[in-house]
Amino acid sequence: MKNIIFIAPPAAGKGTYSKLIKDNYHIPHISTGDLLRDKVKENSEEGKEIKAIMQSGKLVGDNIITKLLEERLTQSDCQNGYILDGYPRNIDQAKAYEELLQKIGQSLGIVIYLEVDKQEALDRVLGRVVCSQCGATFNTKINKFQPKQEGICDHCHHPLEARVDDNEETFLNRFNEYLNKTEDLINYYEQKGVLHKIKSQNNDTPEIMLERIKKLISND
Ligand code: ADP
């Protein structure tokens, strides 16, 4: 099984598809954000330093990230492939990652870029409603994911609620900023010939998306 770098703008469904890939191929899903949050929980000096950087919204330094990644990627569950999420975020990190791979005897594998149309991503965010009881999500703006009865969960019949942080302006800012920041990285991997783009459309079910991803993994 190949290692996978998973890159996607906000609301593209990266969380959903990472989980599907993980369950289907029995490989770990490694998010640098999660690795850092685990470190922060340890309450060490380094943890405190990381917490301050994360709260400021800046990127944590390469030396810290590379060390955490080395510790994680050399564990036995990574020997048969893994999904990397949230890393690399820029070309410097991409180069540092290649050095790390050489050091630990792993290979780059493939890069999956999940493309999503801005308007479709916006509909996902603005239409998203979550069950207050069981956490199931529905979407009032996408036919396939509408609840059977407006405002009520299909599964446990409790009320559905929108998330307070899902508003148009904040979302569009995050989305545009993401595209700007990631453009160079996408080009970098495209030139290396390891980039695979997959379209994530609102009418595609997670099963259809998984089939696309599986085809791509087996063809490469
Ligand atoms: P988000 O997708 O909202 O940025 P993450 O969980 O991926 O959430 O990251 C949270 C924070 O962790 C980032 O703002 C950054 O400070 C830090 N972080 C995560 N991944 C990296 C990385 N690859 N390089 C540097 N810092 C990172």
PDB file of C-alpha atoms and ligand atoms in Angstrom:
ATOM      1  CA  MET A   1       0.000   0.000   0.000  1.00  0.00           C
ATOM      2  CA  LYS A   2       1.262   3.449  -0.942  1.00  0.00           C
ATOM      3  CA  ASN A   3       1.596   6.332   1.456  1.00  0.00           C
ATOM      4  CA  ILE A   4      -0.947   9.054   0.772  1.00  0.00           C
ATOM      5  CA  ILE A   5      -0.716  12.796   1.254  1.00  0.00           C
ATOM      6  CA  PHE A   6      -4.243  14.135   1.369  1.00  0.00           C
ATOM      7  CA  ILE A   7      -4.733  17.804   0.450  1.00  0.00           C
ATOM      8  CA  ALA A   8      -8.102  19.540   0.351  1.00  0.00           C
ATOM      9  CA  PRO A   9      -9.642  22.978   0.877  1.00  0.00           C
ATOM     10  CA  PRO A  10     -12.076  23.519   3.752  1.00  0.00           C
ATOM     11  CA  ALA A  11     -15.412  21.674   3.403  1.00  0.00           C
ATOM     12  CA  ALA A  12     -14.150  19.353   0.667  1.00  0.00           C
ATOM     13  CA  GLY A  13     -14.930  16.297   2.794  1.00  0.00           C
ATOM     14  CA  LYS A  14     -11.391  15.358   3.697  1.00  0.00           C
ATOM     15  CA  GLY A  15     -12.412  14.069   7.128  1.00  0.00           C
ATOM     16  CA  THR A  16     -15.074  11.784   5.670  1.00  0.00           C
ATOM     17  CA  TYR A  17     -12.871  10.360   2.931  1.00  0.00           C
ATOM     18  CA  SER A  18      -9.819   9.958   5.160  1.00  0.00           C
ATOM     19  CA  LYS A  19     -11.925   7.767   7.407  1.00  0.00           C
ATOM     20  CA  LEU A  20     -13.207   5.715   4.460  1.00  0.00           C
ATOM     21  CA  ILE A  21      -9.657   5.148   3.161  1.00  0.00           C
ATOM     22  CA  LYS A  22      -8.404   4.312   6.632  1.00  0.00           C
ATOM     23  CA  ASP A  23     -11.152   1.726   7.231  1.00  0.00           C
ATOM     24  CA  ASN A  24     -10.886   0.259   3.744  1.00  0.00           C
ATOM     25  CA  TYR A  25      -7.115  -0.175   3.676  1.00  0.00           C
ATOM     26  CA  HIS A  26      -6.496  -0.538   7.431  1.00  0.00           C
ATOM     27  CA  ILE A  27      -3.852   2.159   7.480  1.00  0.00           C
ATOM     28  CA  PRO A  28      -3.529   4.978  10.031  1.00  0.00           C
ATOM     29  CA  HIS A  29      -4.763   8.513   9.409  1.00  0.00           C
ATOM     30  CA  ILE A  30      -2.117  10.900  10.692  1.00  0.00           C
ATOM     31  CA  SER A  31      -3.019  14.538  11.147  1.00  0.00           C
ATOM     32  CA  THR A  32      -0.218  16.898  12.158  1.00  0.00           C
ATOM     33  CA  GLY A  33      -2.849  19.053  13.899  1.00  0.00           C
ATOM     34  CA  ASP A  34      -3.766  16.010  16.069  1.00  0.00           C
ATOM     35  CA  LEU A  35      -0.111  15.147  16.738  1.00  0.00           C
ATOM     36  CA  LEU A  36       0.433  18.700  17.928  1.00  0.00           C
ATOM     37  CA  ARG A  37      -2.715  18.729  20.064  1.00  0.00           C
ATOM     38  CA  ASP A  38      -1.570  15.475  21.726  1.00  0.00           C
ATOM     39  CA  LYS A  39       1.755  17.101  22.485  1.00  0.00           C
ATOM     40  CA  VAL A  40       0.007  20.137  23.982  1.00  0.00           C
ATOM     41  CA  LYS A  41      -1.934  17.825  26.334  1.00  0.00           C
ATOM     42  CA  GLU A  42       1.344  16.578  27.819  1.00  0.00           C
ATOM     43  CA  ASN A  43       1.754  20.006  29.426  1.00  0.00           C
ATOM     44  CA  SER A  44       5.547  20.012  28.964  1.00  0.00           C
ATOM     45  CA  GLU A  45       7.583  23.118  28.146  1.00  0.00           C
ATOM     46  CA  GLU A  46       7.513  22.120  24.488  1.00  0.00           C
ATOM     47  CA  GLY A  47       3.756  21.558  24.714  1.00  0.00           C
ATOM     48  CA  LYS A  48       3.250  25.071  26.063  1.00  0.00           C
ATOM     49  CA  GLU A  49       5.372  26.521  23.287  1.00  0.00           C
ATOM     50  CA  ILE A  50       3.346  24.620  20.668  1.00  0.00           C
ATOM     51  CA  LYS A  51       0.065  25.728  22.230  1.00  0.00           C
ATOM     52  CA  ALA A  52       1.044  29.396  21.965  1.00  0.00           C
ATOM     53  CA  ILE A  53       1.984  29.037  18.293  1.00  0.00           C
ATOM     54  CA  MET A  54      -1.228  27.173  17.458  1.00  0.00           C
ATOM     55  CA  GLN A  55      -3.337  29.781  19.230  1.00  0.00           C
ATOM     56  CA  SER A  56      -1.701  32.519  17.203  1.00  0.00           C
ATOM     57  CA  GLY A  57      -2.725  30.664  14.025  1.00  0.00           C
ATOM     58  CA  LYS A  58       0.907  30.468  12.852  1.00  0.00           C
ATOM     59  CA  LEU A  59       2.651  27.355  11.630  1.00  0.00           C
ATOM     60  CA  VAL A  60       4.625  25.360  14.142  1.00  0.00           C
ATOM     61  CA  GLY A  61       8.354  25.260  13.270  1.00  0.00           C
ATOM     62  CA  ASP A  62       9.772  22.575  11.007  1.00  0.00           C
ATOM     63  CA  ASN A  63      12.101  21.155  13.642  1.00  0.00           C
ATOM     64  CA  ILE A  64       9.179  20.362  15.967  1.00  0.00           C
ATOM     65  CA  ILE A  65       6.911  18.989  13.248  1.00  0.00           C
ATOM     66  CA  THR A  66       9.630  16.867  11.659  1.00  0.00           C
ATOM     67  CA  LYS A  67      10.560  15.336  15.006  1.00  0.00           C
ATOM     68  CA  LEU A  68       6.927  14.510  15.862  1.00  0.00           C
ATOM     69  CA  LEU A  69       6.413  13.028  12.419  1.00  0.00           C
ATOM     70  CA  GLU A  70       9.530  10.920  12.641  1.00  0.00           C
ATOM     71  CA  GLU A  71       8.311   9.503  15.952  1.00  0.00           C
ATOM     72  CA  ARG A  72       4.899   8.742  14.494  1.00  0.00           C
ATOM     73  CA  LEU A  73       5.895   7.422  11.052  1.00  0.00           C
ATOM     74  CA  THR A  74       8.432   4.968  12.462  1.00  0.00           C
ATOM     75  CA  GLN A  75       5.781   3.204  14.542  1.00  0.00           C
ATOM     76  CA  SER A  76       4.858  -0.271  13.362  1.00  0.00           C
ATOM     77  CA  ASP A  77       1.330   0.598  12.171  1.00  0.00           C
ATOM     78  CA  CYS A  78       2.817   2.919   9.515  1.00  0.00           C
ATOM     79  CA  GLN A  79       4.926   0.262   7.833  1.00  0.00           C
ATOM     80  CA  ASN A  80       2.156  -0.695   5.444  1.00  0.00           C
ATOM     81  CA  GLY A  81       1.188   2.827   4.426  1.00  0.00           C
ATOM     82  CA  TYR A  82      -0.535   5.824   6.030  1.00  0.00           C
ATOM     83  CA  ILE A  83      -2.625   8.842   5.164  1.00  0.00           C
ATOM     84  CA  LEU A  84      -0.981  12.161   5.948  1.00  0.00           C
ATOM     85  CA  ASP A  85      -3.329  15.060   6.610  1.00  0.00           C
ATOM     86  CA  GLY A  86      -2.324  18.681   7.237  1.00  0.00           C
ATOM     87  CA  TYR A  87       1.252  18.153   6.097  1.00  0.00           C
ATOM     88  CA  PRO A  88       3.146  19.319   4.084  1.00  0.00           C
ATOM     89  CA  ARG A  89       1.600  22.788   3.957  1.00  0.00           C
ATOM     90  CA  ASN A  90       4.262  24.498   1.877  1.00  0.00           C
ATOM     91  CA  ILE A  91       7.256  23.689  -0.292  1.00  0.00           C
ATOM     92  CA  ASP A  92       9.746  23.984   2.571  1.00  0.00           C
ATOM     93  CA  GLN A  93       7.815  21.321   4.450  1.00  0.00           C
ATOM     94  CA  ALA A  94       7.565  19.201   1.300  1.00  0.00           C
ATOM     95  CA  LYS A  95      11.346  19.232   1.033  1.00  0.00           C
ATOM     96  CA  ALA A  96      11.842  18.560   4.749  1.00  0.00           C
ATOM     97  CA  TYR A  97       9.402  15.651   4.385  1.00  0.00           C
ATOM     98  CA  GLU A  98      11.420  14.148   1.526  1.00  0.00           C
ATOM     99  CA  GLU A  99      14.549  14.241   3.691  1.00  0.00           C
ATOM    100  CA  LEU A 100      12.664  12.576   6.510  1.00  0.00           C
ATOM    101  CA  LEU A 101      11.350   9.869   4.166  1.00  0.00           C
ATOM    102  CA  GLN A 102      14.878   9.101   3.069  1.00  0.00           C
ATOM    103  CA  LYS A 103      16.073   8.934   6.638  1.00  0.00           C
ATOM    104  CA  ILE A 104      13.353   6.501   7.734  1.00  0.00           C
ATOM    105  CA  GLY A 105      13.343   4.471   4.512  1.00  0.00           C
ATOM    106  CA  GLN A 106       9.808   5.350   3.427  1.00  0.00           C
ATOM    107  CA  SER A 107       8.610   6.560   0.038  1.00  0.00           C
ATOM    108  CA  LEU A 108       6.520   9.545  -0.975  1.00  0.00           C
ATOM    109  CA  GLY A 109       3.678   7.528  -2.481  1.00  0.00           C
ATOM    110  CA  ILE A 110       0.843   9.550  -3.983  1.00  0.00           C
ATOM    111  CA  VAL A 111      -0.679  12.940  -3.381  1.00  0.00           C
ATOM    112  CA  ILE A 112      -4.439  13.243  -3.600  1.00  0.00           C
ATOM    113  CA  TYR A 113      -5.890  16.698  -4.082  1.00  0.00           C
ATOM    114  CA  LEU A 114      -9.600  16.846  -3.424  1.00  0.00           C
ATOM    115  CA  GLU A 115     -10.997  19.590  -5.615  1.00  0.00           C
ATOM    116  CA  VAL A 116     -14.232  21.275  -4.697  1.00  0.00           C
ATOM    117  CA  ASP A 117     -16.114  24.058  -6.402  1.00  0.00           C
ATOM    118  CA  LYS A 118     -16.306  27.176  -4.212  1.00  0.00           C
ATOM    119  CA  GLN A 119     -20.098  27.495  -4.472  1.00  0.00           C
ATOM    120  CA  GLU A 120     -20.604  23.815  -3.684  1.00  0.00           C
ATOM    121  CA  ALA A 121     -18.312  24.105  -0.677  1.00  0.00           C
ATOM    122  CA  LEU A 122     -20.284  27.149   0.460  1.00  0.00           C
ATOM    123  CA  ASP A 123     -23.569  25.238   0.191  1.00  0.00           C
ATOM    124  CA  ARG A 124     -22.120  22.467   2.309  1.00  0.00           C
ATOM    125  CA  VAL A 125     -21.116  24.869   5.017  1.00  0.00           C
ATOM    126  CA  LEU A 126     -24.215  27.094   5.012  1.00  0.00           C
ATOM    127  CA  GLY A 127     -26.636  24.168   4.742  1.00  0.00           C
ATOM    128  CA  ARG A 128     -24.994  21.998   7.359  1.00  0.00           C
ATOM    129  CA  VAL A 129     -27.188  21.057  10.314  1.00  0.00           C
ATOM    130  CA  VAL A 130     -26.203  18.695  13.085  1.00  0.00           C
ATOM    131  CA  CYS A 131     -28.416  16.643  15.396  1.00  0.00           C
ATOM    132  CA  SER A 132     -28.280  18.040  18.925  1.00  0.00           C
ATOM    133  CA  GLN A 133     -28.599  14.521  20.329  1.00  0.00           C
ATOM    134  CA  CYS A 134     -26.707  11.969  18.184  1.00  0.00           C
ATOM    135  CA  GLY A 135     -24.424  14.260  16.127  1.00  0.00           C
ATOM    136  CA  ALA A 136     -25.639  13.006  12.726  1.00  0.00           C
ATOM    137  CA  THR A 137     -25.208  15.648  10.011  1.00  0.00           C
ATOM    138  CA  PHE A 138     -27.664  16.661   7.298  1.00  0.00           C
ATOM    139  CA  ASN A 139     -27.704  19.426   4.736  1.00  0.00           C
ATOM    140  CA  THR A 140     -30.664  21.661   3.987  1.00  0.00           C
ATOM    141  CA  LYS A 141     -29.125  22.879   0.683  1.00  0.00           C
ATOM    142  CA  ILE A 142     -28.172  19.553  -0.869  1.00  0.00           C
ATOM    143  CA  ASN A 143     -31.086  17.334  -1.930  1.00  0.00           C
ATOM    144  CA  LYS A 144     -29.419  14.022  -1.183  1.00  0.00           C
ATOM    145  CA  PHE A 145     -28.608  14.956   2.376  1.00  0.00           C
ATOM    146  CA  GLN A 146     -31.779  16.730   3.435  1.00  0.00           C
ATOM    147  CA  PRO A 147     -33.501  15.340   6.527  1.00  0.00           C
ATOM    148  CA  LYS A 148     -36.824  13.597   5.789  1.00  0.00           C
ATOM    149  CA  GLN A 149     -38.600  16.087   8.010  1.00  0.00           C
ATOM    150  CA  GLU A 150     -37.340  19.664   8.183  1.00  0.00           C
ATOM    151  CA  GLY A 151     -35.360  20.416  11.331  1.00  0.00           C
ATOM    152  CA  ILE A 152     -35.670  16.862  12.727  1.00  0.00           C
ATOM    153  CA  CYS A 153     -33.044  14.094  12.838  1.00  0.00           C
ATOM    154  CA  ASP A 154     -33.929  11.017  10.715  1.00  0.00           C
ATOM    155  CA  HIS A 155     -32.299   8.684  13.217  1.00  0.00           C
ATOM    156  CA  CYS A 156     -33.285   9.808  16.702  1.00  0.00           C
ATOM    157  CA  HIS A 157     -35.916  12.517  15.953  1.00  0.00           C
ATOM    158  CA  HIS A 158     -34.231  15.234  17.997  1.00  0.00           C
ATOM    159  CA  PRO A 159     -33.917  18.834  16.670  1.00  0.00           C
ATOM    160  CA  LEU A 160     -31.203  19.752  14.138  1.00  0.00           C
ATOM    161  CA  GLU A 161     -29.027  22.818  14.666  1.00  0.00           C
ATOM    162  CA  ALA A 162     -26.717  24.928  12.470  1.00  0.00           C
ATOM    163  CA  ARG A 163     -23.178  25.582  13.677  1.00  0.00           C
ATOM    164  CA  VAL A 164     -22.535  29.150  14.790  1.00  0.00           C
ATOM    165  CA  ASP A 165     -19.155  29.397  13.063  1.00  0.00           C
ATOM    166  CA  ASP A 166     -20.567  28.491   9.637  1.00  0.00           C
ATOM    167  CA  ASN A 167     -21.072  31.877   7.980  1.00  0.00           C
ATOM    168  CA  GLU A 168     -20.431  32.969   4.408  1.00  0.00           C
ATOM    169  CA  GLU A 169     -17.804  35.645   4.959  1.00  0.00           C
ATOM    170  CA  THR A 170     -15.600  33.633   7.304  1.00  0.00           C
ATOM    171  CA  PHE A 171     -15.860  30.625   5.080  1.00  0.00           C
ATOM    172  CA  LEU A 172     -14.972  32.442   1.841  1.00  0.00           C
ATOM    173  CA  ASN A 173     -11.976  34.070   3.513  1.00  0.00           C
ATOM    174  CA  ARG A 174     -10.707  30.713   4.737  1.00  0.00           C
ATOM    175  CA  PHE A 175     -11.332  29.087   1.379  1.00  0.00           C
ATOM    176  CA  ASN A 176      -9.552  31.764  -0.678  1.00  0.00           C
ATOM    177  CA  GLU A 177      -6.660  31.912   1.720  1.00  0.00           C
ATOM    178  CA  TYR A 178      -6.308  28.165   1.517  1.00  0.00           C
ATOM    179  CA  LEU A 179      -6.179  28.186  -2.290  1.00  0.00           C
ATOM    180  CA  ASN A 180      -3.557  30.953  -2.314  1.00  0.00           C
ATOM    181  CA  LYS A 181      -1.380  29.192   0.192  1.00  0.00           C
ATOM    182  CA  THR A 182      -1.614  25.770  -1.395  1.00  0.00           C
ATOM    183  CA  GLU A 183      -1.162  26.680  -5.054  1.00  0.00           C
ATOM    184  CA  ASP A 184       2.639  26.382  -5.024  1.00  0.00           C
ATOM    185  CA  LEU A 185       2.529  23.061  -3.215  1.00  0.00           C
ATOM    186  CA  ILE A 186       0.043  21.632  -5.717  1.00  0.00           C
ATOM    187  CA  ASN A 187       2.246  22.767  -8.607  1.00  0.00           C
ATOM    188  CA  TYR A 188       5.272  21.268  -6.901  1.00  0.00           C
ATOM    189  CA  TYR A 189       3.665  17.838  -6.678  1.00  0.00           C
ATOM    190  CA  GLU A 190       2.181  18.137 -10.150  1.00  0.00           C
ATOM    191  CA  GLN A 191       5.657  18.688 -11.585  1.00  0.00           C
ATOM    192  CA  LYS A 192       6.923  15.668  -9.703  1.00  0.00           C
ATOM    193  CA  GLY A 193       4.177  13.621 -11.368  1.00  0.00           C
ATOM    194  CA  VAL A 194       2.675  12.337  -8.105  1.00  0.00           C
ATOM    195  CA  LEU A 195      -0.417  14.533  -7.940  1.00  0.00           C
ATOM    196  CA  HIS A 196      -3.892  13.092  -8.509  1.00  0.00           C
ATOM    197  CA  LYS A 197      -6.873  15.412  -8.552  1.00  0.00           C
ATOM    198  CA  ILE A 198     -10.287  14.110  -7.592  1.00  0.00           C
ATOM    199  CA  LYS A 199     -13.458  16.174  -7.842  1.00  0.00           C
ATOM    200  CA  SER A 200     -15.676  16.227  -4.809  1.00  0.00           C
ATOM    201  CA  GLN A 201     -19.187  17.156  -5.951  1.00  0.00           C
ATOM    202  CA  ASN A 202     -22.235  17.598  -3.803  1.00  0.00           C
ATOM    203  CA  ASN A 203     -24.212  14.932  -5.623  1.00  0.00           C
ATOM    204  CA  ASP A 204     -21.563  12.259  -5.177  1.00  0.00           C
ATOM    205  CA  THR A 205     -22.102   9.935  -2.270  1.00  0.00           C
ATOM    206  CA  PRO A 206     -19.170   8.925  -0.066  1.00  0.00           C
ATOM    207  CA  GLU A 207     -19.343   5.456  -1.692  1.00  0.00           C
ATOM    208  CA  ILE A 208     -18.832   6.929  -5.179  1.00  0.00           C
ATOM    209  CA  MET A 209     -15.920   8.981  -3.881  1.00  0.00           C
ATOM    210  CA  LEU A 210     -14.337   5.945  -2.261  1.00  0.00           C
ATOM    211  CA  GLU A 211     -14.562   4.048  -5.558  1.00  0.00           C
ATOM    212  CA  ARG A 212     -12.760   6.930  -7.313  1.00  0.00           C
ATOM    213  CA  ILE A 213     -10.045   6.940  -4.693  1.00  0.00           C
ATOM    214  CA  LYS A 214      -9.632   3.151  -4.835  1.00  0.00           C
ATOM    215  CA  LYS A 215      -9.280   3.224  -8.605  1.00  0.00           C
ATOM    216  CA  LEU A 216      -6.626   5.861  -8.332  1.00  0.00           C
ATOM    217  CA  ILE A 217      -4.671   3.941  -5.694  1.00  0.00           C
ATOM    218  CA  SER A 218      -4.754   0.681  -7.648  1.00  0.00           C
ATOM    219  CA  ASN A 219      -3.860   2.333 -10.981  1.00  0.00           C
ATOM    220  CA  ASP A 220      -0.871   4.212  -9.742  1.00  0.00           C
TER     221      ASP A 220
HETATM  222  P1  ADP B   1      -6.718  23.630  10.494  1.00  0.00           P
HETATM  223  O1  ADP B   1      -7.066  22.743   9.330  1.00  0.00           O
HETATM  224  O2  ADP B   1      -7.874  24.380  11.055  1.00  0.00           O
HETATM  225  O3  ADP B   1      -5.491  24.469  10.263  1.00  0.00           O
HETATM  226  P2  ADP B   1      -5.158  21.642  11.932  1.00  0.00           P
HETATM  227  O4  ADP B   1      -5.627  20.739  13.000  1.00  0.00           O
HETATM  228  O5  ADP B   1      -4.645  21.022  10.676  1.00  0.00           O
HETATM  229  O6  ADP B   1      -6.377  22.615  11.680  1.00  0.00           O
HETATM  230  O7  ADP B   1      -3.999  22.588  12.486  1.00  0.00           O
HETATM  231  C1  ADP B   1      -4.139  23.347  13.654  1.00  0.00           C
HETATM  232  C2  ADP B   1      -2.869  24.146  13.938  1.00  0.00           C
HETATM  233  O8  ADP B   1      -1.771  23.241  14.130  1.00  0.00           O
HETATM  234  C3  ADP B   1      -2.394  25.035  12.790  1.00  0.00           C
HETATM  235  O9  ADP B   1      -2.999  26.292  12.814  1.00  0.00           O
HETATM  236  C4  ADP B   1      -0.884  25.122  13.050  1.00  0.00           C
HETATM  237  O10 ADP B   1      -0.586  26.028  14.073  1.00  0.00           O
HETATM  238  C5  ADP B   1      -0.581  23.734  13.552  1.00  0.00           C
HETATM  239  N1  ADP B   1      -0.180  22.826  12.427  1.00  0.00           N
HETATM  240  C6  ADP B   1      -0.874  21.771  11.928  1.00  0.00           C
HETATM  241  N2  ADP B   1      -0.211  21.195  10.910  1.00  0.00           N
HETATM  242  C7  ADP B   1       0.933  21.890  10.756  1.00  0.00           C
HETATM  243  C8  ADP B   1       2.032  21.819   9.853  1.00  0.00           C
HETATM  244  N3  ADP B   1       2.088  20.923   8.868  1.00  0.00           N
HETATM  245  N4  ADP B   1       3.034  22.722  10.009  1.00  0.00           N
HETATM  246  C9  ADP B   1       3.017  23.648  10.967  1.00  0.00           C
HETATM  247  N5  ADP B   1       2.000  23.798  11.829  1.00  0.00           N
HETATM  248  C10 ADP B   1       0.964  22.942  11.731  1.00  0.00           C
END
